mmCIF file of C-alpha atoms in Angstrom:
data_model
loop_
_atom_site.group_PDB
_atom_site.id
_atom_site.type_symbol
_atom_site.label_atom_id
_atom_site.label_comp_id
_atom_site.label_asym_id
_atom_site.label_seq_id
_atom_site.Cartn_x
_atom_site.Cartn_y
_atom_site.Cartn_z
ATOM 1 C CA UNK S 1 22.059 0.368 -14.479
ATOM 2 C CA UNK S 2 24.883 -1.263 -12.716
ATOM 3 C CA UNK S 3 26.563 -4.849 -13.043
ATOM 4 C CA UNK S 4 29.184 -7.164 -13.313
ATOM 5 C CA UNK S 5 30.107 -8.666 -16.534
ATOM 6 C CA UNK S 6 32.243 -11.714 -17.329
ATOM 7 C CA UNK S 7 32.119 -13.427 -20.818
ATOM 8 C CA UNK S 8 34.104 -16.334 -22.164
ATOM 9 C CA UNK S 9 33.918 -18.786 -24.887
ATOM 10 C CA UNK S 10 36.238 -22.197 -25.550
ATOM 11 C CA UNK S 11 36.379 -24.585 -27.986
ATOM 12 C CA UNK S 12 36.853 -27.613 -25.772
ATOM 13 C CA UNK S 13 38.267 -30.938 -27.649
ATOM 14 C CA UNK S 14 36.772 -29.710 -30.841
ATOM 15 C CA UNK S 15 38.410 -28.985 -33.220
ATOM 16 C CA UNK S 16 36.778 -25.353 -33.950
ATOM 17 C CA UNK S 17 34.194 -22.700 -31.879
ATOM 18 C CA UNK S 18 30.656 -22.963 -33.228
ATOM 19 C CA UNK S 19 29.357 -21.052 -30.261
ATOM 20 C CA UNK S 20 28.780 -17.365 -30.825
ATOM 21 C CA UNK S 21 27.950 -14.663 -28.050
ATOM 22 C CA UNK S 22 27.533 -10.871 -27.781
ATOM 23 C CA UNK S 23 27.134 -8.718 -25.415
ATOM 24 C CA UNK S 24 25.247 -4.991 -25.663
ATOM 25 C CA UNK S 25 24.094 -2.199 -23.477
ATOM 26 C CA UNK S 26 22.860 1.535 -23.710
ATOM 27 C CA UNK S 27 22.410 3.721 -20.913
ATOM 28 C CA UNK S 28 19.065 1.883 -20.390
ATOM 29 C CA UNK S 29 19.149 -1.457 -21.973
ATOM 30 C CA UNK S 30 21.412 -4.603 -21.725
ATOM 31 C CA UNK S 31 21.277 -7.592 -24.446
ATOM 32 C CA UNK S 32 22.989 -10.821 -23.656
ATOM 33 C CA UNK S 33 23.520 -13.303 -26.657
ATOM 34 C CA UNK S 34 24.453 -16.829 -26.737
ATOM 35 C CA UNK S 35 24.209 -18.838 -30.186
ATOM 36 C CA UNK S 36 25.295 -22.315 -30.240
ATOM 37 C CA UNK S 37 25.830 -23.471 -34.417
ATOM 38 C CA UNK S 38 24.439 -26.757 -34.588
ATOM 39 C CA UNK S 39 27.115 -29.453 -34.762
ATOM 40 C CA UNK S 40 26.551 -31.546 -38.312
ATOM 41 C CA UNK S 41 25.057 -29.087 -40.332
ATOM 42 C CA UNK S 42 27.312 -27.192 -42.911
ATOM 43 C CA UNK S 43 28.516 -24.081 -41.320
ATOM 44 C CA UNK S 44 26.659 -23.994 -38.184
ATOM 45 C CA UNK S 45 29.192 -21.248 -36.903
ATOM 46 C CA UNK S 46 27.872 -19.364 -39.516
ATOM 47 C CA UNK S 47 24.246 -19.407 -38.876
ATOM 48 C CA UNK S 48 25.247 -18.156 -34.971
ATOM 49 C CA UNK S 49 27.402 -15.600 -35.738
ATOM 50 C CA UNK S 50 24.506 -14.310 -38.467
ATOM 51 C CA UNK S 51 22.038 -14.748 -35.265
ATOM 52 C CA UNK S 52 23.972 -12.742 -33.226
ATOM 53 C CA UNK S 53 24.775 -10.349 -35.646
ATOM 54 C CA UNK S 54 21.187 -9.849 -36.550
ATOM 55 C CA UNK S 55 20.445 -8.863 -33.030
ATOM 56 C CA UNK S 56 23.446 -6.640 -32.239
ATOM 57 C CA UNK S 57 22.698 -4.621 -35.431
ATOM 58 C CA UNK S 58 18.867 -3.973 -34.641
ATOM 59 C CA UNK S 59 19.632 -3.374 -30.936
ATOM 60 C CA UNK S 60 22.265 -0.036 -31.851
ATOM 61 C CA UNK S 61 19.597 0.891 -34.116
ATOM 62 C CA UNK S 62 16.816 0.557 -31.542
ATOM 63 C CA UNK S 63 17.998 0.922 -28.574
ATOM 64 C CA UNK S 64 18.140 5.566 -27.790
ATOM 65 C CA UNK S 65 18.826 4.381 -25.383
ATOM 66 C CA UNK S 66 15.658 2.245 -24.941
ATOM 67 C CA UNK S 67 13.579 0.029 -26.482
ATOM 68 C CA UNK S 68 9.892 1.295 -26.675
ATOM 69 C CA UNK S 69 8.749 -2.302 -26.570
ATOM 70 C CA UNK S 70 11.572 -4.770 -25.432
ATOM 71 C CA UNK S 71 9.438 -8.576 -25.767
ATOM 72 C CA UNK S 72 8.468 -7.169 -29.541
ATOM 73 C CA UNK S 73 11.621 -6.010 -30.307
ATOM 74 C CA UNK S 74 13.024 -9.673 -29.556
ATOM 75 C CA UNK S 75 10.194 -11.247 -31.625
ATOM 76 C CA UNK S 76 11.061 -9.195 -34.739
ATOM 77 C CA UNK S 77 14.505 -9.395 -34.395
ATOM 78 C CA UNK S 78 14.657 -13.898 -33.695
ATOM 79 C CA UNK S 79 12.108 -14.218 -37.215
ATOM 80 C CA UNK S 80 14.515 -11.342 -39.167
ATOM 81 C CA UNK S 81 17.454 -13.597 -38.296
ATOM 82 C CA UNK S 82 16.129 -16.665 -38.963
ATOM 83 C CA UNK S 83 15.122 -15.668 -42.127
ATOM 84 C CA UNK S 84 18.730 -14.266 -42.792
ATOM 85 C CA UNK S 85 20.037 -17.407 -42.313
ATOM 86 C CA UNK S 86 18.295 -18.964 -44.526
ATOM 87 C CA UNK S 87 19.068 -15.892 -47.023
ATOM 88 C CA UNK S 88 22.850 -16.567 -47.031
ATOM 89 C CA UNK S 89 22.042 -20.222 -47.679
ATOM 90 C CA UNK S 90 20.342 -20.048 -50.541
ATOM 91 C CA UNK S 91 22.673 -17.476 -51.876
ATOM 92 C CA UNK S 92 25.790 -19.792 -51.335
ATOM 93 C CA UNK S 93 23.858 -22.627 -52.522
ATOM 94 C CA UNK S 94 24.398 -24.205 -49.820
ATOM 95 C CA UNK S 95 23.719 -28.330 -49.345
ATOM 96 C CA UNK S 96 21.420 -27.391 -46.718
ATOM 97 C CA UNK S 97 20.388 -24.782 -44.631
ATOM 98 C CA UNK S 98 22.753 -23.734 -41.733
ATOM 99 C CA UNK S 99 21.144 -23.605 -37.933
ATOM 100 C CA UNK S 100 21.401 -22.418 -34.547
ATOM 101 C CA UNK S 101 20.571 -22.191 -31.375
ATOM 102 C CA UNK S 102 19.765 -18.997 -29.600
ATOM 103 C CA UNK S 103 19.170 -17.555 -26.078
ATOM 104 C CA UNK S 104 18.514 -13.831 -25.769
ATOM 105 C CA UNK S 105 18.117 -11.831 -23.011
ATOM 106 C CA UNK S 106 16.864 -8.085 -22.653
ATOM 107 C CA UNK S 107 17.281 -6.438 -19.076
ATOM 108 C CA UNK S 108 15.249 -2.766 -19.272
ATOM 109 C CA UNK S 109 13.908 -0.498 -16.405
ATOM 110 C CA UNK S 110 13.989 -3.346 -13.998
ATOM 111 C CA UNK S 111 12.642 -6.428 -15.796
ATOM 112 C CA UNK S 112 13.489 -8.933 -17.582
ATOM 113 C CA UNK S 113 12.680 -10.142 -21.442
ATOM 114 C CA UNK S 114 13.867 -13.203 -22.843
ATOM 115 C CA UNK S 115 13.629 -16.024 -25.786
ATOM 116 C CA UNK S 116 15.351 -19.347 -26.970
ATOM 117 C CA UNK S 117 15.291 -21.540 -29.257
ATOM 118 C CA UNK S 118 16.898 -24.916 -28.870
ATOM 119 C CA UNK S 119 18.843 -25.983 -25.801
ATOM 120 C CA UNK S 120 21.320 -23.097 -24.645
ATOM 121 C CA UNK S 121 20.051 -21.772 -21.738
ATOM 122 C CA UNK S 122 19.335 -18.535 -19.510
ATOM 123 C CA UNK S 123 19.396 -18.962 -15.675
ATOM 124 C CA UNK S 124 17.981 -16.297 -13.240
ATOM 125 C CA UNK S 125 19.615 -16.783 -9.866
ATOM 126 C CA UNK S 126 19.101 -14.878 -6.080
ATOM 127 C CA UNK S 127 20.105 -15.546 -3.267
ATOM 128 C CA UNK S 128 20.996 -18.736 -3.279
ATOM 129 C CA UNK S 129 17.823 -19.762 -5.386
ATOM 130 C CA UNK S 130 17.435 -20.488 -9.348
ATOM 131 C CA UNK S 131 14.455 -18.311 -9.737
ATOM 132 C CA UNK S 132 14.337 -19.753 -13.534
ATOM 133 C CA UNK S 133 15.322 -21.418 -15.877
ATOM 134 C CA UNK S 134 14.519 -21.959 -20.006
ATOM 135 C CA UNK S 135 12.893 -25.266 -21.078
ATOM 136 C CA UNK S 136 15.287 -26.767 -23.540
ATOM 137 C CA UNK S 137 13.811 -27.709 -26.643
ATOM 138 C CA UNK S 138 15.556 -31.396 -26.785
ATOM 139 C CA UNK S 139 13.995 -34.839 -27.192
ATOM 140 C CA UNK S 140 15.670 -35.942 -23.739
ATOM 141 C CA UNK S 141 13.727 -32.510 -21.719
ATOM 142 C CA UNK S 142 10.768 -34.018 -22.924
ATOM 143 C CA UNK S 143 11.841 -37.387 -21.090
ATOM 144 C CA UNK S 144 12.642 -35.319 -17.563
ATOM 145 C CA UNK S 145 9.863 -33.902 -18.169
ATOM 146 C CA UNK S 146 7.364 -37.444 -18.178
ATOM 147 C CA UNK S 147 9.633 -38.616 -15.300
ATOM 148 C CA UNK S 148 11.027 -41.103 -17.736
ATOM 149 C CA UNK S 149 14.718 -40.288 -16.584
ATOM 150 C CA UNK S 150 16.306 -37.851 -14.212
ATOM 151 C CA UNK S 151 17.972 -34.697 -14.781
ATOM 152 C CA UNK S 152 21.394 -36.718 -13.367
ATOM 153 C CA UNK S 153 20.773 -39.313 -16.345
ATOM 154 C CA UNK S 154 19.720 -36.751 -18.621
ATOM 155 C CA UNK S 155 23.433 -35.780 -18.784
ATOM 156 C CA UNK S 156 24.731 -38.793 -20.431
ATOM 157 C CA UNK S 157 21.480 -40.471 -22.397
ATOM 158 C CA UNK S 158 22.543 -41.066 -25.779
ATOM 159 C CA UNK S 159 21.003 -38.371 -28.154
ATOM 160 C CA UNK S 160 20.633 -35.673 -25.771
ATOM 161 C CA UNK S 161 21.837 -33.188 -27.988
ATOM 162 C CA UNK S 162 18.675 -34.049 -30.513
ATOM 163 C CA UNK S 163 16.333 -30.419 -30.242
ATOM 164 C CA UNK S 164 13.482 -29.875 -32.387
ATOM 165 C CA UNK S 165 13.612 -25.606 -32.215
ATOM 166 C CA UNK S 166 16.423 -24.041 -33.948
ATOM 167 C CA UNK S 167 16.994 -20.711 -35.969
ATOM 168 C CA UNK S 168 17.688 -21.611 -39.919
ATOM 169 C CA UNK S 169 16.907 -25.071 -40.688
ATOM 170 C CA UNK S 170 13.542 -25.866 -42.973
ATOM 171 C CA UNK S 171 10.922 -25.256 -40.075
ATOM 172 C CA UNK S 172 9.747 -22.216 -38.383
ATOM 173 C CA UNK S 173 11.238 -22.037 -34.823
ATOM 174 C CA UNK S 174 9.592 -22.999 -32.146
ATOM 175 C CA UNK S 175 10.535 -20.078 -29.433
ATOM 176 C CA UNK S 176 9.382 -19.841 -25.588
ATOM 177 C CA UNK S 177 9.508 -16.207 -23.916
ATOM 178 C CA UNK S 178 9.677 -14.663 -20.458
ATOM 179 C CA UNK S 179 7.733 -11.214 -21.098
ATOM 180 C CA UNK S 180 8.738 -8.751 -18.394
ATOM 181 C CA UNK S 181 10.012 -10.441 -15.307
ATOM 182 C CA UNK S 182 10.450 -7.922 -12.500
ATOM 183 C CA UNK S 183 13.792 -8.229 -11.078
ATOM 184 C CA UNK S 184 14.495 -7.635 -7.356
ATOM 185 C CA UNK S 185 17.920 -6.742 -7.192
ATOM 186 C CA UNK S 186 21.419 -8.681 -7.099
ATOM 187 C CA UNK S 187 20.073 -11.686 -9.428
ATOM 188 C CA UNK S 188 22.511 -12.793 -11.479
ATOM 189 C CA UNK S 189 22.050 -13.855 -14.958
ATOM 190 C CA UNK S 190 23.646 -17.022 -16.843
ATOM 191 C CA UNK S 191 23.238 -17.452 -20.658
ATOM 192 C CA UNK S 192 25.250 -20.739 -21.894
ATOM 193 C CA UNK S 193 25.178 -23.491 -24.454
ATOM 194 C CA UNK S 194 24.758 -26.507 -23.829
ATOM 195 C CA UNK S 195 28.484 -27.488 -23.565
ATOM 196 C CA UNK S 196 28.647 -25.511 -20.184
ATOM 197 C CA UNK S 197 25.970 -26.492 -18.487
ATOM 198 C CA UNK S 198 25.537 -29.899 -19.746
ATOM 199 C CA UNK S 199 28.083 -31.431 -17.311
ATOM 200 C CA UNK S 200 27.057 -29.330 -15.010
ATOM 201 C CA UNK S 201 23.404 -30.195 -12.359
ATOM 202 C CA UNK S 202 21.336 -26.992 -11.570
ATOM 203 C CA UNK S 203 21.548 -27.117 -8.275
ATOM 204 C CA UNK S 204 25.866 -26.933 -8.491
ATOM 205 C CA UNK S 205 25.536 -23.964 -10.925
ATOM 206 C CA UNK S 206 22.494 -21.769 -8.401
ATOM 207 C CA UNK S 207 25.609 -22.890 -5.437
ATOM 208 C CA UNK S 208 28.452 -21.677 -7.469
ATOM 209 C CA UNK S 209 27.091 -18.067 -7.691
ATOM 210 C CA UNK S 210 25.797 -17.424 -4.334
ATOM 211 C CA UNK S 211 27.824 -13.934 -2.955
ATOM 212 C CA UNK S 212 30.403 -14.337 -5.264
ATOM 213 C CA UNK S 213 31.325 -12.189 -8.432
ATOM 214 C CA UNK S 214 31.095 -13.678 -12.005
ATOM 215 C CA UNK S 215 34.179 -12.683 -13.288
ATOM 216 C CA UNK S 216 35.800 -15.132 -10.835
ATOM 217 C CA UNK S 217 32.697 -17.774 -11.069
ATOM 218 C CA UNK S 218 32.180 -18.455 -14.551
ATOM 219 C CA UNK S 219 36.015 -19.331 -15.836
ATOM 220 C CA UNK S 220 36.254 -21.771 -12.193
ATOM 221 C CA UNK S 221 32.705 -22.944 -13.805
ATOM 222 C CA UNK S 222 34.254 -23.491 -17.140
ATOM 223 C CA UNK S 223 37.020 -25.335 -15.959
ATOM 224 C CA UNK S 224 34.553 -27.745 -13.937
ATOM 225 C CA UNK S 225 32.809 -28.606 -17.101
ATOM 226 C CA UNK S 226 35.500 -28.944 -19.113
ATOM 227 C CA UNK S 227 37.424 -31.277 -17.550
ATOM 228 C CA UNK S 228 34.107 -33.376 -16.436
ATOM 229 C CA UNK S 229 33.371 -33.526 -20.079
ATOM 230 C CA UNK S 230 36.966 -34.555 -21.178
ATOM 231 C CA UNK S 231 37.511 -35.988 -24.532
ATOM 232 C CA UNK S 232 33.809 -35.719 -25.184
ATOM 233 C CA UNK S 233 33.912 -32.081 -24.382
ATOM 234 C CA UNK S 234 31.840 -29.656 -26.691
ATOM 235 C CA UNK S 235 32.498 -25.572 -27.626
ATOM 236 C CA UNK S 236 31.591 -23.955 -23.940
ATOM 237 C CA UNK S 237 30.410 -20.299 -24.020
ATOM 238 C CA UNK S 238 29.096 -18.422 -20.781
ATOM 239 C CA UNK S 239 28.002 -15.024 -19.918
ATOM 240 C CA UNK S 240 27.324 -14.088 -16.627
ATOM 241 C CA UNK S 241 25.853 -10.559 -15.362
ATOM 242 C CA UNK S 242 24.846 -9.694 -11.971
ATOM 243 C CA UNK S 243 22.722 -6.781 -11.275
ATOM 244 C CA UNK S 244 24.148 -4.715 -8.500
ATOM 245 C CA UNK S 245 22.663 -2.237 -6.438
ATOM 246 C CA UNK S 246 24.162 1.289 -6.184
ATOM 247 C CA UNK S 247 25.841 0.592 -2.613
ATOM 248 C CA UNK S 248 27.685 -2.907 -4.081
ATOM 249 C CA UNK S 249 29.068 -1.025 -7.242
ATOM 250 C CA UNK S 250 33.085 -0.411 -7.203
ATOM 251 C CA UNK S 251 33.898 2.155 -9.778
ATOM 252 C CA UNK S 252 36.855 0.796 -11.531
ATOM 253 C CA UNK S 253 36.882 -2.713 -10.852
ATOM 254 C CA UNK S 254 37.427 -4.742 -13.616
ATOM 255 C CA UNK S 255 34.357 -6.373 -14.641
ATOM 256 C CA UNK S 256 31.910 -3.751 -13.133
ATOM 257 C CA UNK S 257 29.824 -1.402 -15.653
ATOM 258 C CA UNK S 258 28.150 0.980 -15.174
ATOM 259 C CA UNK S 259 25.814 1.622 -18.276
ATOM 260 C CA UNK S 260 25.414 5.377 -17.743
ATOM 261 C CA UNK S 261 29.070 5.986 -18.848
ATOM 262 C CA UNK S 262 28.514 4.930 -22.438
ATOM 263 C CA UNK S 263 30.509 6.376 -25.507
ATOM 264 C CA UNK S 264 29.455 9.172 -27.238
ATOM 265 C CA UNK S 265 27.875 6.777 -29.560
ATOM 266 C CA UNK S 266 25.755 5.041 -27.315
ATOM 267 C CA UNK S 267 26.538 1.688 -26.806
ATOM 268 C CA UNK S 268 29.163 -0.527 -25.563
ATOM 269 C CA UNK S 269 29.732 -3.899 -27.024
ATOM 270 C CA UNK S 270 31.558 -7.204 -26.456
ATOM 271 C CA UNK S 271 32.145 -8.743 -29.670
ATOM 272 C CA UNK S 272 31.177 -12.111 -30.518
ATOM 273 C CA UNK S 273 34.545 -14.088 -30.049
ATOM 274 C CA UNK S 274 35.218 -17.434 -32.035
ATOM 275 C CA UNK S 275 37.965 -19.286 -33.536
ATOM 276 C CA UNK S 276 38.335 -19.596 -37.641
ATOM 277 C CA UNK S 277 36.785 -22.636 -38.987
#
């Protein structure tokens, strides 16, 4: 498997990261990670990075160097961190329980597996086109989704950060999947919270990508929605992989992996970055 990797995370005008990502692969199997720590709660950084975490941890166990059953594996893994969440909050005695939001996705022998909870989101784009795209688990989705507002409106309509799906938290998440999408060749994937793309219309984020690599998309992206969002601007986390066939690889570029070429251990890893609380 070959592709091109770029990964970033800010804090915006906060004044602290509560977005978490990670980034994973074996020879066979890429996992992409984004967390967002829900903003209000008592250490909602802490709930992502124990999402991500979770999932990093089972996947070097798992994945030698593939995982036998890739949408199962992402079931077992969301319900084992959820419930590790609410572990460390009950042995902290904590006011309440942390929570999170979380997009996962699993590329393996030419599809694609995915889950999320809450509102950070996974794109598939090609050529030009946004092939998908999650279903945010927010109060103002459901409003798109009766025609009630547009998606233009949706960006500023107070309470639009409201979800009812999170990891941690008393309830049981609510989680949607994508079991096994085949994947054609050159998409290009975009996991983000909702501080990237929030700013940001769908149709300006399927244009941005078209024939261009993501190393030199997503900070340009970044920058867009940062200074749209301004003094209102949330933590912004992106990762962006496109999947390149064996005649568009450049050995040695920076950016471009090629998953064969793993350490002796196995895996190769981008660490979740964040700034202390």
């Amino acid at each position: 498997m070959k592709f091109a990797l770029a990964a970033e995370s800010r804090v915006g005008a906060r004044s602290y990261n509560e977005d978490r990502m990670g980034v994973i692969w074996s020879e066979h199997a890429l996992l992409l990670l984004v967390a967002d720590g829900m903003g209000g709660c008592e250490y909602g950084e802490v709930a992502a990075q124990i999402a991500v975490d979770v999932f990093m941890e089972n996947f070097r166990r798992s994945a030698h160097p593939r995982l036998l059953r890739p949408m199962a594996f992402l079931q077992r893994v969301v319900q084992e961190a959820h419930e590790a969440i609410r572990a460390q909050a009950q042995q902290n005695r904590l006011h309440e329980v942390p929570s999170t939001t979380l997009v996962a996705a699993l590329v393996q022998d030419g599809k694609l597996y995915s889950l999320h909870a809450g509102d950070s989101r996974l794109y598939l784009l090609q050529d030009n086109q946004l092939r998908l795209r999650t279903h945010d688990h927010s109060q103002v989705q459901r409003l798109v989704d009766r025609g009630q507002i547009s998606e233009k409106e949706a960006q500023s309509y107070p309470g639009r950060n409201h979800i009812y799906s999170c990891l941690g938290g008393v309830l049981n998440p609510e989680l949607d999947l994508m079991d096994g999408v085949v994947l054609q060749g050159n998409e290009t994937l975009l996991l983000c919270s909702d501080g990237l793309w929030g700013p940001m219309l769908n149709e300006e984020i399927t244009r941005i990508f078209h024939g261009r690599e993501p190393q030199l998309v997503l900070p340009a992206l970044m920058n867009v929605a940062e200074r749209r969002a301004g003094e209102s601007c949330d933590n912004l986390t992106g990762i962006a992989v496109t999947l390149l066939a064996e005649q568009d690889f450049i050995a040695g570029r920076a950016g471009y992996i090629d998953s064969s070429r793993v350490s002796l251990a196995g895996f190769e890893q981008i660490p979740a970055p964040h700034l202390e609380r």
